[in-house]
C-alpha cells in the first residue's frame, strides 16, 4: 500500500464519530424530536468501528475496520428506496415519474385536492409537501428540519407547524415523507421491499454479507389482502437497513457504472441519469442522493462526485469520472471533507 494511502486510512480511522458503540447516549437522532416521538419504534443494534472500502478503477485498493459487518446505514436507505423506484421504472410499474402517486396507489394517504397532485418525482426529490401521518408518526415532526449539507438556514424551529405549499415548491428533508414513499412503493410492488431489494439489487451484484431491512412495531399494513411490513427509509426511529461496507461498495460500483456491473445492466442508464439531475429548488440534491456539482457539499471532492449520506456518519461516495467508490462508516460528520481530501491526495489528485 502506498504511504500516502496508508496515511489517509490512518487519518480516516482517527475521525471516529462521537456516537457510542452500544446505542447508549449519545446515539441516534430521535432524541431531538418533540415528544412523544423522541423514541425508537424499531430495533437497533450496536455499531462497529470506523470501517470502509475503497475501489479505484475497479481495483480494491483498501479496506479497513470491519468491512463485512452489517451495520445500520440510517439515511443511506433513502438512496436504496431510489434504487427500488428505479427497479419499478425499469419494470414499467412507474412509466412516468410525473404521474400523481394517487393514480397508482389509492387509499394510502394521497387523496385530496393538494395531495393528489404529488408525483413520484416530488417524493424522490423531497419536495412533495405531503401532509399526514405515516407509520404512526406525523410528518410535522420533521418540518423545518435542516441539515448541515444544505445551503442557507432554516426559517423555523424543527417540529413546529407551518403552512404547506404546492407539491414541488419547497425542499424539506423529512423522514416521515420518506416513509410514505416507502409505503407507496410497497403498494406498487405488492411485495415486501426487502425481498425486491434482495432479488433485484443484492443478488445480481453478488452481495453475500448479512443484510436486514427492519420495520417499526406499528409498521404492518394490508397490501392486496396480505399482511406486509412497510419498512422505513432510514433508522431515525429505529429499524432500517443493516448492511456491510463491502456490499455497499458493490452497490456503489454498479452506480458508478451507470447501472451496469460485470456486464449486466442492473438498473437502466436512463434511471441513473435521472437520479443525478439536480432539483431545481435544491440543486445539491437529486433523487435521494446528494450532489456536488458546485462544490458546496464537499469542496475537496470532484464536481462529478455524488453521495448517499446517513447519520452516524455513513458515507457512500461515487464518482463515475474518477472511477471511484469509497465507503466510510462511523466517521465524524464534521470531518467528512477532510477525509475526502486525504483520499484525493492519496490518488494524486
CSV table of C-alpha atoms in Angstrom, one decimal, residues 20 32 58 68 80 88 114 123 139 143 176 181 184 220 249 286 313 338:
chain,number,residue,atom,x,y,z
A,20,UNK,CA,-21.5,5.4,21.4
A,32,UNK,CA,-34.1,15.7,19.2
A,58,UNK,CA,-12.4,-1.3,-10.4
A,68,UNK,CA,-18.1,-7.2,6.4
A,80,UNK,CA,-31.9,2.4,-1.7
A,88,UNK,CA,-40.2,-0.1,-10.7
A,114,UNK,CA,-53.4,19.2,-3.0
A,123,UNK,CA,-41.3,12.3,-3.4
A,139,UNK,CA,-44.8,14.5,9.3
A,143,UNK,CA,-40.9,20.1,9.4
A,176,UNK,CA,-41.9,10.7,7.6
A,181,UNK,CA,-42.7,7.0,-0.3
A,184,UNK,CA,-46.3,3.8,-1.8
A,220,UNK,CA,-47.6,-3.8,9.5
A,249,UNK,CA,-19.3,-0.8,-2.2
A,286,UNK,CA,-31.1,14.6,-6.9
A,313,UNK,CA,-21.9,9.1,9.8
A,338,UNK,CA,-11.1,16.3,5.5
